[in-house]
Short mmCIF file of C-alpha atoms and ligand atoms in Angstrom, two decimals:
data_model
loop_
_atom_site.label_atom_id
_atom_site.label_comp_id
_atom_site.label_asym_id
_atom_site.label_seq_id
_atom_site.Cartn_x
_atom_site.Cartn_y
_atom_site.Cartn_z
CA MET A 155 -126.96 158.45 -124.32
CA SER A 156 -127.08 159.19 -128.57
CA GLY A 157 -127.19 155.66 -130.71
CA SER A 158 -123.53 155.80 -131.82
CA GLN A 159 -122.30 156.37 -128.13
CA LEU A 160 -124.44 153.10 -126.98
CA VAL A 161 -122.91 151.31 -129.83
CA GLY A 162 -119.60 152.39 -128.45
CA SER A 163 -120.41 150.80 -125.16
CA LEU A 164 -121.56 147.86 -126.78
CA LEU A 165 -118.26 147.16 -128.41
CA ASP A 166 -116.61 147.98 -124.53
CA PRO A 167 -115.65 144.65 -123.23
CA ALA A 168 -117.01 145.68 -119.59
CA SER A 169 -120.61 145.11 -121.15
CA ARG A 170 -119.90 141.66 -122.51
CA ALA A 171 -121.20 139.91 -119.25
CA ASP A 172 -124.95 142.14 -119.69
CA PRO A 173 -125.52 143.84 -122.64
CA TYR A 174 -129.11 143.74 -122.27
CA PRO A 175 -129.48 146.96 -120.67
CA ILE A 176 -127.99 148.30 -123.67
CA TYR A 177 -129.90 146.57 -126.13
CA ALA A 178 -132.94 147.69 -124.67
CA ARG A 179 -132.11 151.48 -124.66
CA LEU A 180 -131.13 150.59 -128.15
CA ARG A 181 -134.57 149.32 -128.60
CA GLN A 182 -136.14 152.18 -126.99
CA LEU A 183 -134.15 154.28 -129.82
CA GLY A 184 -135.85 152.43 -133.04
CA PRO A 185 -133.53 151.64 -135.77
CA VAL A 186 -130.42 153.82 -135.60
CA TRP A 187 -128.67 154.66 -138.16
CA ILE A 188 -124.61 155.99 -137.32
CA GLU A 189 -123.30 158.04 -140.03
CA GLU A 190 -119.29 157.22 -139.33
CA MET A 191 -119.81 153.54 -139.57
CA SER A 192 -122.58 153.88 -142.23
CA THR A 193 -124.50 151.33 -140.49
CA ALA A 194 -127.71 150.54 -139.27
CA ILE A 195 -128.88 148.98 -136.09
CA VAL A 196 -132.03 147.45 -135.76
CA SER A 197 -133.50 145.94 -132.67
CA GLY A 198 -137.22 145.25 -132.81
CA PHE A 199 -138.58 141.87 -133.17
CA ASP A 200 -140.71 142.70 -136.13
CA ASP A 201 -138.20 144.58 -137.93
CA CYS A 202 -135.44 142.12 -137.47
CA GLU A 203 -138.03 139.09 -138.65
CA ARG A 204 -139.01 141.03 -141.66
CA LEU A 205 -135.37 142.06 -142.76
CA LEU A 206 -134.11 138.38 -142.46
CA ARG A 207 -136.30 137.87 -145.69
CA GLU A 208 -135.95 141.53 -147.43
CA PRO A 209 -134.74 140.37 -151.09
CA ARG A 210 -132.97 144.12 -151.05
CA LEU A 211 -130.78 142.86 -148.78
CA SER A 212 -127.69 140.33 -149.47
CA ALA A 213 -126.07 138.12 -147.07
CA GLU A 214 -122.82 138.69 -149.08
CA ARG A 215 -120.94 140.64 -146.24
CA TRP A 216 -117.38 140.15 -147.95
CA ARG A 217 -118.66 141.27 -151.43
CA ARG A 218 -117.80 144.93 -149.61
CA THR A 219 -114.08 144.00 -149.84
CA GLY A 220 -114.20 142.02 -153.36
CA SER A 221 -113.81 138.41 -153.33
CA PHE A 222 -114.18 136.11 -149.93
CA LEU A 223 -110.71 136.62 -147.93
CA ASP A 224 -109.74 139.60 -150.34
CA GLY A 225 -107.21 141.73 -148.55
CA VAL A 226 -106.27 139.16 -146.49
CA ALA A 227 -102.63 138.14 -146.94
CA LEU A 228 -102.51 133.96 -147.75
CA PRO A 229 -99.22 132.08 -147.80
CA PRO A 230 -98.04 130.63 -151.18
CA GLY A 231 -99.28 126.95 -151.20
CA THR A 232 -102.85 127.83 -149.46
CA PRO A 233 -105.77 125.19 -150.82
CA SER A 234 -108.12 126.67 -153.28
CA SER A 235 -111.26 125.85 -151.28
CA VAL A 236 -110.06 128.28 -148.90
CA ARG A 237 -111.28 131.37 -151.13
CA GLN A 238 -114.23 129.42 -151.79
CA PRO A 239 -117.17 131.34 -150.13
CA TRP A 240 -119.22 129.71 -147.41
CA PHE A 241 -123.46 129.78 -148.19
CA LEU A 242 -123.67 131.48 -144.99
CA SER A 243 -122.54 134.35 -146.71
CA GLN A 244 -123.90 133.94 -150.27
CA ASP A 245 -127.16 134.83 -151.94
CA PRO A 246 -129.49 133.24 -154.45
CA PRO A 247 -128.62 131.77 -156.61
CA ASP A 248 -125.54 130.42 -155.37
CA HIS A 249 -126.77 129.97 -151.83
CA THR A 250 -129.77 128.12 -152.72
CA ARG A 251 -127.78 125.49 -155.04
CA LEU A 252 -125.48 125.43 -152.38
CA ARG A 253 -127.50 124.93 -149.42
CA ARG A 254 -129.96 122.71 -151.17
CA LEU A 255 -126.83 120.09 -152.20
CA ALA A 256 -125.48 120.09 -148.79
CA SER A 257 -128.95 119.67 -146.64
CA ARG A 258 -129.62 116.57 -148.43
CA PRO A 259 -127.88 114.45 -146.39
CA PHE A 260 -128.23 116.88 -143.33
CA THR A 261 -131.86 115.46 -142.44
CA ALA A 262 -133.79 115.55 -139.14
CA ARG A 263 -133.40 111.34 -139.61
CA ALA A 264 -129.85 111.95 -139.47
CA VAL A 265 -129.75 113.90 -136.95
CA ALA A 266 -131.95 111.79 -134.57
CA ARG A 267 -129.48 108.97 -135.48
CA MET A 268 -127.30 110.65 -133.39
CA GLU A 269 -129.28 110.75 -130.19
CA PRO A 270 -127.79 107.29 -128.56
CA THR A 271 -124.35 108.83 -129.14
CA ILE A 272 -124.73 112.02 -127.79
CA VAL A 273 -126.48 110.63 -124.84
CA ASP A 274 -123.20 108.40 -124.32
CA LEU A 275 -120.71 111.45 -124.53
CA VAL A 276 -122.46 113.39 -122.34
CA ASP A 277 -122.65 110.85 -119.87
CA GLU A 278 -118.75 110.15 -120.40
CA LEU A 279 -118.16 113.88 -119.79
CA LEU A 280 -120.15 113.83 -116.70
CA ASP A 281 -119.00 110.30 -115.19
CA ARG A 282 -115.58 112.34 -115.58
CA THR A 283 -116.49 115.36 -113.28
CA ALA A 284 -118.42 113.25 -110.69
CA GLY A 285 -115.58 112.33 -108.37
CA ARG A 286 -114.50 116.18 -108.05
CA ASP A 287 -116.38 118.55 -105.86
CA SER A 288 -116.07 121.01 -108.84
CA PHE A 289 -115.56 121.68 -112.35
CA ASP A 290 -115.42 123.99 -115.48
CA VAL A 291 -118.59 123.88 -117.45
CA LEU A 292 -117.17 124.95 -120.44
CA ALA A 293 -113.67 123.47 -120.18
CA ASP A 294 -115.20 119.79 -118.70
CA PHE A 295 -118.66 120.30 -120.40
CA ALA A 296 -119.96 122.33 -123.04
CA HIS A 297 -116.53 122.69 -124.94
CA PRO A 298 -115.62 119.02 -125.80
CA LEU A 299 -119.42 117.97 -126.74
CA PRO A 300 -120.28 119.74 -129.82
CA VAL A 301 -116.70 119.03 -131.62
CA THR A 302 -116.51 115.59 -131.13
CA VAL A 303 -120.65 114.86 -132.26
CA ILE A 304 -119.60 116.57 -135.78
CA CYS A 305 -116.49 114.75 -135.82
CA ARG A 306 -117.84 111.73 -135.10
CA MET A 307 -120.72 112.56 -138.05
CA LEU A 308 -118.24 113.64 -140.40
CA GLY A 309 -115.99 110.45 -139.75
CA VAL A 310 -113.13 112.26 -138.42
CA PRO A 311 -110.75 109.52 -136.57
CA LEU A 312 -110.80 109.88 -133.11
CA ALA A 313 -107.17 110.69 -132.64
CA ASP A 314 -107.51 114.02 -134.63
CA GLU A 315 -110.45 115.16 -132.89
CA PRO A 316 -108.44 117.66 -130.57
CA LEU A 317 -107.12 119.33 -133.83
CA PHE A 318 -110.61 120.50 -134.65
CA ARG A 319 -110.95 122.06 -131.23
CA ARG A 320 -107.90 124.04 -131.45
CA TRP A 321 -108.94 125.10 -134.87
CA SER A 322 -112.70 125.91 -133.99
CA ALA A 323 -111.69 127.89 -130.90
CA GLN A 324 -109.39 130.27 -133.51
CA LEU A 325 -112.13 130.72 -136.26
CA THR A 326 -114.77 131.99 -133.70
CA GLN A 327 -112.84 135.28 -134.30
CA PHE A 328 -113.38 134.90 -138.27
CA LEU A 329 -116.93 134.64 -137.68
CA ASP A 330 -117.56 137.45 -135.01
CA GLY A 331 -119.72 139.95 -136.97
CA PHE A 332 -117.54 143.05 -135.50
CA THR A 333 -114.15 141.80 -137.12
CA PRO A 334 -114.82 142.34 -141.09
CA VAL A 335 -112.69 140.92 -143.29
CA GLY A 336 -112.06 143.73 -145.02
CA ASP A 337 -110.68 145.63 -142.25
CA LEU A 338 -107.56 143.53 -142.35
CA ALA A 339 -106.03 144.57 -145.60
CA GLY A 340 -102.71 143.10 -145.98
CA GLU A 341 -102.56 141.49 -142.56
CA THR A 342 -102.76 138.05 -141.84
CA PRO A 343 -105.26 137.82 -138.88
CA GLY A 344 -104.50 134.95 -136.16
CA TRP A 345 -107.23 132.84 -137.39
CA VAL A 346 -105.47 132.27 -140.81
CA PRO A 347 -102.87 129.31 -140.35
CA GLY A 348 -105.80 127.76 -138.69
CA LEU A 349 -108.20 128.20 -141.23
CA ILE A 350 -105.47 126.66 -143.77
CA GLU A 351 -104.65 124.04 -141.92
CA MET A 352 -108.29 122.68 -141.52
CA HIS A 353 -108.65 123.04 -145.02
CA ARG A 354 -105.80 120.89 -145.92
CA TYR A 355 -106.85 118.44 -143.54
CA VAL A 356 -110.20 118.28 -145.16
CA ASN A 357 -109.18 118.08 -148.46
CA ASP A 358 -107.14 115.10 -147.45
CA LEU A 359 -110.40 113.61 -145.58
CA VAL A 360 -112.44 114.34 -148.55
CA ALA A 361 -110.36 112.71 -151.05
CA ASP A 362 -109.61 109.59 -149.04
CA ARG A 363 -113.76 109.51 -148.62
CA ARG A 364 -113.59 109.75 -152.84
CA ALA A 365 -111.31 106.91 -152.96
CA HIS A 366 -113.10 104.64 -150.40
CA ALA A 367 -116.75 105.12 -151.59
CA GLY A 368 -120.20 104.07 -149.92
CA GLY A 369 -119.30 105.29 -146.26
CA GLU A 370 -122.18 106.09 -143.66
CA ASP A 371 -120.49 109.53 -142.60
CA LEU A 372 -121.65 113.04 -143.57
CA ILE A 373 -118.53 113.49 -145.99
CA SER A 374 -119.43 110.47 -148.16
CA ALA A 375 -123.34 111.61 -148.05
CA LEU A 376 -122.31 114.98 -149.51
CA LEU A 377 -119.98 113.46 -151.83
CA ALA A 378 -123.14 111.06 -153.13
CA ALA A 379 -125.60 114.53 -152.99
CA GLU A 380 -126.67 115.22 -156.64
CA GLU A 381 -129.63 117.01 -157.94
CA GLY A 382 -130.42 117.15 -161.48
CA GLY A 383 -126.66 116.35 -162.58
CA ASP A 384 -125.62 119.04 -160.35
CA ALA A 385 -123.12 117.92 -157.36
CA LEU A 386 -120.62 119.99 -155.01
CA THR A 387 -117.59 120.66 -156.68
CA HIS A 388 -114.23 119.33 -154.31
CA ASP A 389 -113.99 123.16 -153.03
CA GLU A 390 -117.40 123.50 -152.33
CA LEU A 391 -117.82 120.45 -150.36
CA VAL A 392 -114.56 121.13 -148.49
CA SER A 393 -115.78 124.86 -148.04
CA THR A 394 -119.27 123.37 -146.43
CA VAL A 395 -117.73 121.05 -144.17
CA VAL A 396 -115.14 123.62 -142.72
CA LEU A 397 -118.63 125.87 -142.13
CA LEU A 398 -120.72 123.08 -140.84
CA LEU A 399 -117.58 122.62 -137.98
CA VAL A 400 -117.16 126.49 -137.49
CA ALA A 401 -120.66 127.48 -137.58
CA GLY A 402 -121.67 124.48 -135.30
CA HIS A 403 -119.21 124.39 -132.65
CA GLU A 404 -118.87 127.83 -130.41
CA THR A 405 -122.66 128.52 -131.00
CA THR A 406 -123.61 125.18 -129.55
CA VAL A 407 -120.62 125.23 -126.65
CA ASN A 408 -122.58 128.77 -125.96
CA LEU A 409 -126.01 127.25 -125.79
CA ILE A 410 -125.15 124.80 -123.09
CA ALA A 411 -123.00 127.47 -121.32
CA ALA A 412 -125.97 129.64 -121.43
CA GLY A 413 -128.64 127.22 -120.44
CA VAL A 414 -126.66 125.96 -117.52
CA LEU A 415 -126.11 129.54 -116.47
CA ALA A 416 -129.74 130.07 -116.62
CA LEU A 417 -130.91 127.07 -114.86
CA LEU A 418 -128.49 128.05 -111.74
CA ARG A 419 -129.74 131.42 -111.61
CA ASN A 420 -133.21 130.42 -111.86
CA PRO A 421 -133.04 126.81 -109.24
CA ASP A 422 -137.09 126.44 -109.82
CA GLN A 423 -136.41 126.12 -113.29
CA LEU A 424 -133.43 123.36 -112.72
CA ALA A 425 -135.53 121.76 -110.30
CA GLY A 426 -138.47 121.71 -112.77
CA LEU A 427 -136.30 120.18 -115.79
CA ARG A 428 -134.92 117.51 -113.19
CA ALA A 429 -138.39 116.44 -112.73
CA ASP A 430 -139.75 116.76 -115.96
CA PRO A 431 -137.16 116.26 -118.36
CA GLY A 432 -140.20 116.43 -120.80
CA SER A 433 -139.80 120.25 -120.36
CA ALA A 434 -136.46 119.99 -122.36
CA PRO A 435 -137.04 121.72 -125.52
CA ALA A 436 -138.95 124.43 -123.84
CA VAL A 437 -136.00 124.97 -121.98
CA VAL A 438 -133.72 125.17 -125.04
CA GLU A 439 -136.07 127.27 -126.79
CA GLU A 440 -136.20 130.05 -123.99
CA VAL A 441 -132.28 130.11 -123.53
CA LEU A 442 -132.08 130.75 -127.63
CA ARG A 443 -134.50 133.42 -126.72
CA TYR A 444 -133.21 134.94 -123.50
CA ASP A 445 -129.51 135.03 -123.95
CA PRO A 446 -128.51 133.44 -127.57
CA PRO A 447 -125.42 132.31 -128.68
CA VAL A 448 -125.37 134.55 -131.82
CA GLN A 449 -126.48 137.80 -130.60
CA LEU A 450 -126.34 139.40 -133.85
CA THR A 451 -126.18 139.32 -137.91
CA ALA A 452 -125.38 141.53 -140.56
CA ARG A 453 -126.40 142.02 -143.92
CA ILE A 454 -125.81 144.71 -146.76
CA ALA A 455 -128.52 146.76 -148.60
CA LYS A 456 -128.28 146.00 -152.14
CA GLN A 457 -130.46 149.26 -152.80
CA ASP A 458 -131.97 151.94 -150.68
CA VAL A 459 -133.96 150.46 -148.23
CA PRO A 460 -136.63 152.30 -145.53
CA ILE A 461 -136.96 151.12 -142.16
CA GLY A 462 -139.18 152.95 -140.16
CA ASP A 463 -138.14 156.95 -140.24
CA VAL A 464 -134.70 155.65 -141.55
CA VAL A 465 -133.63 155.11 -145.07
CA VAL A 466 -130.50 153.07 -145.45
CA PRO A 467 -128.63 153.91 -148.46
CA GLY A 468 -127.69 151.29 -151.07
CA GLY A 469 -124.29 149.88 -149.71
CA SER A 470 -124.30 150.11 -146.23
CA MET A 471 -124.18 147.74 -143.48
CA LEU A 472 -127.13 146.65 -141.29
CA ILE A 473 -126.63 144.90 -137.80
CA LEU A 474 -129.77 142.96 -136.95
CA LEU A 475 -129.85 142.99 -132.70
CA LEU A 476 -131.25 139.37 -132.40
CA ALA A 477 -130.52 139.42 -128.75
CA ALA A 478 -132.16 142.73 -128.55
CA ALA A 479 -135.34 141.51 -130.49
CA HIS A 480 -136.08 138.85 -128.61
CA ARG A 481 -136.51 141.08 -125.56
CA ASP A 482 -138.92 143.30 -127.30
CA PRO A 483 -141.88 143.36 -124.94
CA ASP A 484 -144.18 143.33 -128.04
CA ALA A 485 -142.69 139.89 -129.08
CA ASN A 486 -142.27 138.38 -125.41
CA PRO A 487 -144.11 140.02 -122.37
CA ASP A 488 -142.06 140.41 -119.13
CA PRO A 489 -139.13 139.61 -121.43
CA ASP A 490 -135.98 139.70 -119.17
CA ARG A 491 -137.77 137.01 -117.15
CA PHE A 492 -136.09 133.27 -118.13
CA ASP A 493 -139.31 131.77 -118.24
CA PRO A 494 -139.53 128.23 -120.24
CA HIS A 495 -143.45 128.03 -119.22
CA ARG A 496 -144.30 131.25 -121.08
CA THR A 497 -147.33 130.78 -123.49
CA GLU A 498 -145.21 131.12 -126.66
CA ILE A 499 -141.27 131.68 -127.01
CA ARG A 500 -140.68 133.92 -130.27
CA HIS A 501 -137.15 133.90 -131.31
CA LEU A 502 -134.64 134.06 -134.46
CA GLY A 503 -131.96 132.48 -132.46
CA PHE A 504 -131.16 129.98 -135.60
CA GLY A 505 -132.19 133.33 -137.92
CA PHE A 506 -135.02 133.22 -140.23
CA GLY A 507 -135.89 132.87 -143.77
CA PRO A 508 -133.54 131.67 -146.75
CA HIS A 509 -130.43 131.56 -144.06
CA PHE A 510 -132.14 129.83 -141.14
CA CYS A 511 -129.75 127.62 -139.35
CA LEU A 512 -129.26 123.95 -141.03
CA GLY A 513 -127.88 122.72 -138.02
CA ALA A 514 -130.47 123.73 -135.90
CA PRO A 515 -131.97 120.13 -134.96
CA LEU A 516 -128.67 119.15 -133.98
CA ALA A 517 -127.87 121.64 -132.20
CA ARG A 518 -131.71 121.47 -130.16
CA LEU A 519 -130.44 117.61 -129.81
CA GLU A 520 -127.34 118.29 -128.26
CA GLY A 521 -128.99 121.16 -126.17
CA ARG A 522 -131.98 119.07 -124.84
CA ILE A 523 -129.77 116.41 -123.80
CA ALA A 524 -126.64 118.14 -122.14
CA LEU A 525 -129.26 120.34 -120.09
CA THR A 526 -131.30 117.39 -118.98
CA ARG A 527 -128.25 115.25 -118.24
CA PHE A 528 -126.61 118.16 -116.29
CA ALA A 529 -130.04 118.81 -114.21
CA GLN A 530 -130.31 114.99 -113.50
CA ARG A 531 -127.06 114.12 -113.01
CA VAL A 532 -125.13 117.20 -110.81
CA ARG A 533 -126.34 117.73 -107.29
CA GLU A 534 -126.72 120.62 -105.89
CA PRO A 535 -124.59 122.89 -108.41
CA LYS A 536 -123.61 126.65 -107.57
CA LEU A 537 -121.68 128.89 -109.43
CA VAL A 538 -118.52 129.63 -108.36
CA LEU A 539 -118.48 133.14 -110.11
CA ASP A 540 -121.11 135.30 -111.10
CA PRO A 541 -121.31 136.66 -113.29
CA PRO A 542 -118.68 134.41 -115.03
CA PRO A 543 -116.15 136.34 -117.10
CA TYR A 544 -117.11 136.27 -120.78
CA ARG A 545 -114.55 135.98 -123.79
CA GLU A 546 -114.40 139.28 -125.96
CA HIS A 547 -116.72 138.38 -128.67
CA VAL A 548 -119.85 140.69 -129.36
CA ASN A 549 -121.57 138.33 -131.86
CA LEU A 550 -120.64 135.05 -130.47
CA ARG A 551 -121.10 135.82 -127.14
CA GLY A 552 -120.29 133.25 -123.94
CA PRO A 553 -118.46 132.99 -121.13
CA SER A 554 -114.62 132.08 -121.16
CA GLU A 555 -115.10 129.68 -118.20
CA LEU A 556 -118.01 128.45 -115.95
CA PRO A 557 -116.71 127.37 -112.63
CA ILE A 558 -119.42 125.45 -110.21
CA VAL A 559 -119.36 123.31 -106.98
CA HIS A 560 -121.37 120.61 -106.27
CA ARG A 561 -121.87 117.51 -103.66
CA SER A 562 -120.03 114.69 -105.57
C1 HEM B 180 -126.85 129.69 -140.05
C2 HEM B 180 -127.63 130.16 -135.47
C3 HEM B 180 -125.62 125.29 -134.74
C4 HEM B 180 -124.82 125.38 -139.51
C5 HEM B 180 -126.98 129.84 -138.94
C6 HEM B 180 -127.92 131.24 -138.29
C7 HEM B 180 -128.00 131.42 -136.79
C8 HEM B 180 -127.36 130.28 -136.71
C9 HEM B 180 -128.33 132.77 -136.57
C10 HEM B 180 -128.14 132.28 -139.35
C11 HEM B 180 -127.28 133.58 -139.74
C12 HEM B 180 -127.85 134.36 -140.95
O1 HEM B 180 -128.86 134.55 -141.34
O2 HEM B 180 -126.89 135.08 -141.14
C13 HEM B 180 -126.71 128.86 -134.53
C14 HEM B 180 -126.99 128.53 -133.31
C15 HEM B 180 -126.47 127.36 -132.86
C16 HEM B 180 -125.99 127.03 -134.35
C17 HEM B 180 -127.71 129.93 -131.90
C18 HEM B 180 -126.18 126.00 -131.87
C19 HEM B 180 -127.00 126.74 -130.32
C20 HEM B 180 -125.40 125.12 -135.75
C21 HEM B 180 -124.74 123.68 -136.07
C22 HEM B 180 -124.43 123.80 -137.34
C23 HEM B 180 -124.89 124.59 -137.79
C24 HEM B 180 -124.93 122.60 -135.13
C25 HEM B 180 -123.91 122.29 -138.05
C26 HEM B 180 -123.54 121.22 -137.74
C27 HEM B 180 -125.13 126.48 -139.88
C28 HEM B 180 -125.08 126.64 -141.18
C29 HEM B 180 -125.69 127.68 -141.51
C30 HEM B 180 -126.16 128.72 -140.50
C31 HEM B 180 -124.73 125.72 -142.21
C32 HEM B 180 -125.86 128.72 -142.79
C33 HEM B 180 -127.50 128.64 -143.51
C34 HEM B 180 -127.69 129.37 -144.69
O3 HEM B 180 -126.90 130.24 -145.04
O4 HEM B 180 -128.59 128.87 -145.49
N1 HEM B 180 -127.12 129.19 -137.44
N2 HEM B 180 -126.48 127.89 -135.30
N3 HEM B 180 -125.01 126.03 -136.94
N4 HEM B 180 -126.05 127.23 -139.29
FE1 HEM B 180 -126.15 127.57 -137.27
#
């Protein structure tokens, strides 16, 4: 099968449950140039790692279409913050400035302070499943957790949390690498109303925090973040809050779901985690390697960039298949085995270089607590469907449901 046929089969929903054999065949081909898509597909570990730091590549995927959300029809009255690009898809110097201001209040200490809240939330969710002999790991456990955690950090009132769950679910399509905004010219895709509603809500939340200064929440901290007389503008702040919510939700949901799935398919590892909660950080790293929530990321070549035998012409796209790179046997021996005890776990699950995930400490903490408490509290869990059904997303790949039975 040629490289472009393999990419075609990757886009086929039938491959969602297990795209790894296709990744392996792509990796054997080395970097692949797909002329009709003006896109290079990169799947080797060293190549992906190097390219994530390559200054000749741009993260400004939206530049292809002009400005952020250009070509997408937005109704009159849309808040101006909607068109403020996320720093996830900006280059230096804008990226450097925005990331620095946004990361100041998002410290490891602020995240560690969340630990007791996360333990309580995880236990509350598991308490609710205790009297039943079956539950859906996704709907009842993985899905409600990350959005509740980030809402608590931002100081969103409890009653409004369901709004965020709905918006976040709608917006994953926006983040999915295979739905380029530029291809939607003139249309209003399904996620736009959610994005606008969310911006309106966050605009009001920011205005409220500005009026009541001195709060302990993340928005108040972002408002106070200042460096050398520089601070986030109102639109930059709103856009950053929306980014934190969207980038942190579905990804963490999929980390928990992929972790439960891997543990249930490997009962020895589940028993190992139950017996030794100290192994949880390694379990989380191995899930990020073995079945990563973010399967790929994209960059644009600012000029011609050689990768092995392929010269990627300036202006074209590069898809870095992180999930394929993780199973490169040169980086991780015996890569198809789920083994938290391997000597070294090499992965790019949170990216690498200047765009390395800002929320990694939070995601790791949530993953660690959720998987440990699951292992300790859910007795004799078994998968009802294996493989479970998967959502259609290629990039933010994850099951749409994960029913299990257990001893109540
Ligand atoms: C960036 C993965 C959770 C916020 C990234 C990138 C990856 C990633 C791969 C780099 C993208 C690129 O280079 O193009 C994940 C995974 C998560 C997770 C797998 C969960 C398991 C979170 C959380 C938050 C968050 C909880 C915040 C609350 C961000 C932000 C960026 C980012 C703001 C952009 C960083 C930059 O461009 O400088 N994430 N993420 N992520 N993530 Fe995460």
